[in-house]
């Protein structure tokens, strides 16, 4: 008889968060006046004429992302410099007053739709151009910008609120300092309610979520362990945490007793900078480096948000495209054949259960191990585990052993599993593999074994 189906326990993901987890790998498009001024942070006093892509092609951008295996793209609709890539009614500092004139948000969102990619928006809270920034009026204006973005461009899968708030930075041509209190100034709960109302399926990113959390670094690396659960706290006692005002030292790991389902997102750029600079064309990360990041982000249960900045033409540069497609080939080769599909799973009691919806999983009782039994020995060097996270995240530790002649030999171990855990090992050949799980509840939706030809000695 199969084990009883465990019921969902503890903090659980929403439907929107579950859909987000399944995307795993998405792309970031940093594109604005900075692309043309060679800066990373614009000052806010760039004339609109600065933005002038010479050969803009949203289909090329979406097609590269699609062929790279990304599931969605997030565009910087407005970066810190305040220039809006859509013809917003909130400020003349927008694309309609540039020589390019056309609505970049529309063009990219439509190209994404055509290519089968989801679309998301980044809207910088910090605005170095807007005369109202720092005053209460700006908050209404920021919400109006969000309202435009969330009503005119189809379904949005993610809304990105950057933590950089320039509390001490100078503003625009005036070069004056405007201080804000990031804990209270933005009144985030009201803004998030607006996002939820206009786009209920959108996941909101920031240091504090409420949909997913910044992983705490810009290196593309999640912590190990990595819990999807987390409790954001403010740097100062008694204050409300907020984007740009949160203690992030625990963000890479999350915590098993976190109060909220706030999975980690690893944002990292394919280049040293977030924006395109000609001087960085030789510094694009290699396919091998990107693969290593994938194992340290997606392979630890987080999502990977890889930045691929369009160049001055308004296209993904050849160097980035080459690397992205090379990376895709490495992933395809690594996960081409799941050897575990040939195995019988023992004991039968741990057999497949279903939550009655689309997901099936192996459930094990405390101390029970799962054994994959093969008729003929299989050779593998990569292990993939997935937890049935619709039941919550509970697995704390996994010990993997293999059968060698007449006994179990230790193979490898890991901590949390969550949405996905990838483990690379020296190749081993065996006809039995054993998994021992520790945790409050065990519901495993996938065990995969692979022989990655590019890792075999
Ligand atoms: C940071 C920003 O300041 C960078 O310019 C970039 O947008 C990155 C994704 O987030 O906080």
CSV table of C-alpha atoms in Angstrom, one decimal, residues 378-381 402-403 411 425-430 433 451:
chain,number,residue,atom,x,y,z
A,378,UNK,CA,24.0,2.8,-15.2
A,379,UNK,CA,26.7,5.4,-15.2
A,380,UNK,CA,25.9,9.0,-14.1
A,381,UNK,CA,27.6,12.2,-12.8
A,402,UNK,CA,25.2,3.5,-4.3
A,403,UNK,CA,25.4,-0.2,-4.2
A,411,UNK,CA,28.1,8.8,-2.9
A,425,UNK,CA,29.7,14.1,-8.8
A,426,UNK,CA,32.5,12.0,-10.2
A,427,UNK,CA,30.9,9.5,-12.6
A,428,UNK,CA,29.8,6.3,-10.9
A,429,UNK,CA,28.4,3.1,-12.3
A,430,UNK,CA,26.0,1.1,-10.3
A,433,UNK,CA,21.1,4.2,-5.8
A,451,UNK,CA,25.6,11.4,-17.6
